[in-house]
Short mmCIF file of C-alpha atoms in Angstrom, two decimals:
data_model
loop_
_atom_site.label_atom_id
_atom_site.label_comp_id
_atom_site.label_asym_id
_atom_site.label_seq_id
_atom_site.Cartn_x
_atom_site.Cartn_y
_atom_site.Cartn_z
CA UNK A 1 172.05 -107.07 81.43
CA UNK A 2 175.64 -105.64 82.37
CA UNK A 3 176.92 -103.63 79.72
CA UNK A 4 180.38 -101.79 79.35
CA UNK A 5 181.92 -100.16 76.60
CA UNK A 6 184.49 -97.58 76.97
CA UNK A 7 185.01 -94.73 73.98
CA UNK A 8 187.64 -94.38 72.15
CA UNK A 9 190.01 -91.49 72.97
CA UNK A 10 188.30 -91.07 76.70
CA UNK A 11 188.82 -92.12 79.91
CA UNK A 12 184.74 -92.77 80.96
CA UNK A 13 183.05 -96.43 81.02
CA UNK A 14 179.58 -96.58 80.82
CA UNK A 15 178.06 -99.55 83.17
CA UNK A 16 174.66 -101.05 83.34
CA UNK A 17 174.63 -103.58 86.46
CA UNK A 18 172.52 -106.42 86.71
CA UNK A 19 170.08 -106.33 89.10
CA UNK A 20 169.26 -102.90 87.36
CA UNK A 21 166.74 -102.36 84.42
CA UNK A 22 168.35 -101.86 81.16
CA UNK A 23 167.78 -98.46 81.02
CA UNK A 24 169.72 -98.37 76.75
CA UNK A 25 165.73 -98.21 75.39
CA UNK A 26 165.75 -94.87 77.38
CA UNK A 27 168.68 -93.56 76.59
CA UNK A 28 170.99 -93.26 79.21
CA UNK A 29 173.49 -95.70 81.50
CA UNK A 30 172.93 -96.46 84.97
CA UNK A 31 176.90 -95.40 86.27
CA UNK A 32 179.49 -93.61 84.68
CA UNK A 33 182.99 -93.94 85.77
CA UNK A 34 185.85 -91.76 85.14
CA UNK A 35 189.46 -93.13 86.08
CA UNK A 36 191.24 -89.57 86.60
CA UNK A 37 193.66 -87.94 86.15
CA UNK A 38 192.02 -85.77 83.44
CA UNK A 39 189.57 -82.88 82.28
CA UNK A 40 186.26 -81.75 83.83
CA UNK A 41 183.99 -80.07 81.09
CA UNK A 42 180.83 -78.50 82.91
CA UNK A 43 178.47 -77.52 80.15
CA UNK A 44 175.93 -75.26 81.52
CA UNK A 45 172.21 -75.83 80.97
CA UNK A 46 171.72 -75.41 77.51
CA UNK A 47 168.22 -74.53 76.03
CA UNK A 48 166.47 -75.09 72.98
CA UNK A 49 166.96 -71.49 71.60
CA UNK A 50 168.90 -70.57 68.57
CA UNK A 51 171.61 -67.92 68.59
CA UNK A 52 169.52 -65.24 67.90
CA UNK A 53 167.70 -66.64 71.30
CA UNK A 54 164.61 -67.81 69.66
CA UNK A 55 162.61 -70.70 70.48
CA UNK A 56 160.70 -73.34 68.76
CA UNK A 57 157.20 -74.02 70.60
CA UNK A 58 158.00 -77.44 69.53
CA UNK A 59 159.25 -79.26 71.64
CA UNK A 60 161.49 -81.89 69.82
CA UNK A 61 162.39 -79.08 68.05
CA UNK A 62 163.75 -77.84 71.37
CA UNK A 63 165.01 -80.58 72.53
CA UNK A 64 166.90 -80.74 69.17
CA UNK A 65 168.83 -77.37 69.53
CA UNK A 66 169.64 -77.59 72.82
CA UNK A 67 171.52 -80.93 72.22
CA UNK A 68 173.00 -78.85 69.21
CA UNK A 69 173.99 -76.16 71.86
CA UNK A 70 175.47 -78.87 74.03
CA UNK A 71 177.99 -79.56 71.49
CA UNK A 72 178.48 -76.08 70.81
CA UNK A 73 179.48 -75.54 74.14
CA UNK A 74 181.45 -78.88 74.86
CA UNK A 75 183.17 -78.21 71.29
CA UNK A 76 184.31 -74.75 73.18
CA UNK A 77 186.51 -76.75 75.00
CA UNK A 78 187.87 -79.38 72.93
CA UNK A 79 185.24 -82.05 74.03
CA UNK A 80 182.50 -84.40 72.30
CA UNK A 81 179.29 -85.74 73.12
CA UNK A 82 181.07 -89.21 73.52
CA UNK A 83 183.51 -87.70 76.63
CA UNK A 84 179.91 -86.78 78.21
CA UNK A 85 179.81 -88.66 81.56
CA UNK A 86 176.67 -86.97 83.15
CA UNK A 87 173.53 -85.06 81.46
CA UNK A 88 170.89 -83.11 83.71
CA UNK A 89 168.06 -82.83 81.80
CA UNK A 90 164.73 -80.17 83.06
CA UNK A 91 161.72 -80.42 81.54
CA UNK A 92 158.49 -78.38 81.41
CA UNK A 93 155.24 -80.39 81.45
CA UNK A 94 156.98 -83.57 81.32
CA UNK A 95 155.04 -86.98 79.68
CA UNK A 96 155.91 -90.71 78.69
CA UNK A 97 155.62 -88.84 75.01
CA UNK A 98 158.22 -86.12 75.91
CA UNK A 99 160.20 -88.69 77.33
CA UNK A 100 159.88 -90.67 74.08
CA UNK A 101 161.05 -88.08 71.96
CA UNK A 102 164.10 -87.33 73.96
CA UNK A 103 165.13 -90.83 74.45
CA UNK A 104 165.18 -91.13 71.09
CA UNK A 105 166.92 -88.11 70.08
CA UNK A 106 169.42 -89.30 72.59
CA UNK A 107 169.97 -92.04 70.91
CA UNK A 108 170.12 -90.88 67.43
CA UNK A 109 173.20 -89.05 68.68
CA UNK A 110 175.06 -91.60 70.40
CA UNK A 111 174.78 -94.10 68.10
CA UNK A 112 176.15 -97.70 68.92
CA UNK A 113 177.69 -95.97 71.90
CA UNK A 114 175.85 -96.51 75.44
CA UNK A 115 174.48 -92.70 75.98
CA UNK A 116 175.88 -91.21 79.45
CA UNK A 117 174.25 -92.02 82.74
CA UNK A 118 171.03 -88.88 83.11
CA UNK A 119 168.90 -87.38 85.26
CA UNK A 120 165.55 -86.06 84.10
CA UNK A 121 163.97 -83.71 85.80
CA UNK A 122 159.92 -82.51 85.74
CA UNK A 123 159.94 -79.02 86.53
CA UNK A 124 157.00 -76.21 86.31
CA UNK A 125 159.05 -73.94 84.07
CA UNK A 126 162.23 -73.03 83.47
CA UNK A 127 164.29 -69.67 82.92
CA UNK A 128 162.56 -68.05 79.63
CA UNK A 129 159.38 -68.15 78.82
CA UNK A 130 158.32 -70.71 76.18
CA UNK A 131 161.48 -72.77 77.41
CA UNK A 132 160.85 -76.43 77.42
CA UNK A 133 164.15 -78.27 77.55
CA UNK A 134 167.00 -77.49 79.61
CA UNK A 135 170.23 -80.07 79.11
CA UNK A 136 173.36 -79.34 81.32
CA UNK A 137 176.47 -81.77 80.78
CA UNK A 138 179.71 -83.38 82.29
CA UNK A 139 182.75 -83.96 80.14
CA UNK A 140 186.02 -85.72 80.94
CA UNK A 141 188.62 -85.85 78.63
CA UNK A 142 192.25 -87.28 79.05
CA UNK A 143 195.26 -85.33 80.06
#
């Protein structure tokens, strides 16, 4: 199924091609594409810790405040969640239940919206310990 929708305010479109799965129970979009000229946001891997630096052992708990940090950080520079072309997302001891979790988290955010096109990635651990969840992100926003 070929979807595209384009948010408001932003110059991304969010494309899911057939001959593709329809990756929208997941979570993500297959392609992104920015038309340019306009804003790069690079939001650094963000982890589940609060800003006191403590972390959950829970792990939807972590993925949870990282996504919260993601905002933070995009909100830094005058970005959203919905100019997000690109997430990177690292994760410790990864399962089909972890992957549940965060798919749907990612969808409780975005809403109606098709979520940006994402990369998980399984990894052993990750730069604290008792870190589970590492999400980086890739803004554009208009000129």
């Amino acid at each position: 199924m070929s979807s595209r929708i384009t948010p408001a305010l932003s110059s991304l479109a969010f494309i899911n091609p057939p001959g593709l799965y329809d990756p929208r129970p997941n979570g993500y979009s297959h392609v992104a594409v920015a038309d340019t000229p306009a804003r790069l946001v690079f939001a650094a891997g963000q982890g589940g810790e609060n800003a006191r630096g403590e972390l959950s052992p829970d792990f939807l708990a972590q993925v949870r405040q990282a996504l919260d940090n993601v905002q933070t950080a995009l909100q830094a520079a005058g970005a959203t969640l919905f100019d997000v072309a690109k997430l990177t997302v690292l994760v410790v001891d990864h399962s089909q239940e972890r992957l549940a979790l965060f798919s749907n988290e990612i969808k409780s955010r975005w809403g109606i919206h098709l979520a940006p096109a994402c990369t998980l990635i399984p990894v052993p651990r990750l730069a604290l310990d008792g870190m589970l969840v590492e999400i980086e992100a890739t803004a554009l926003l208009p000129l």
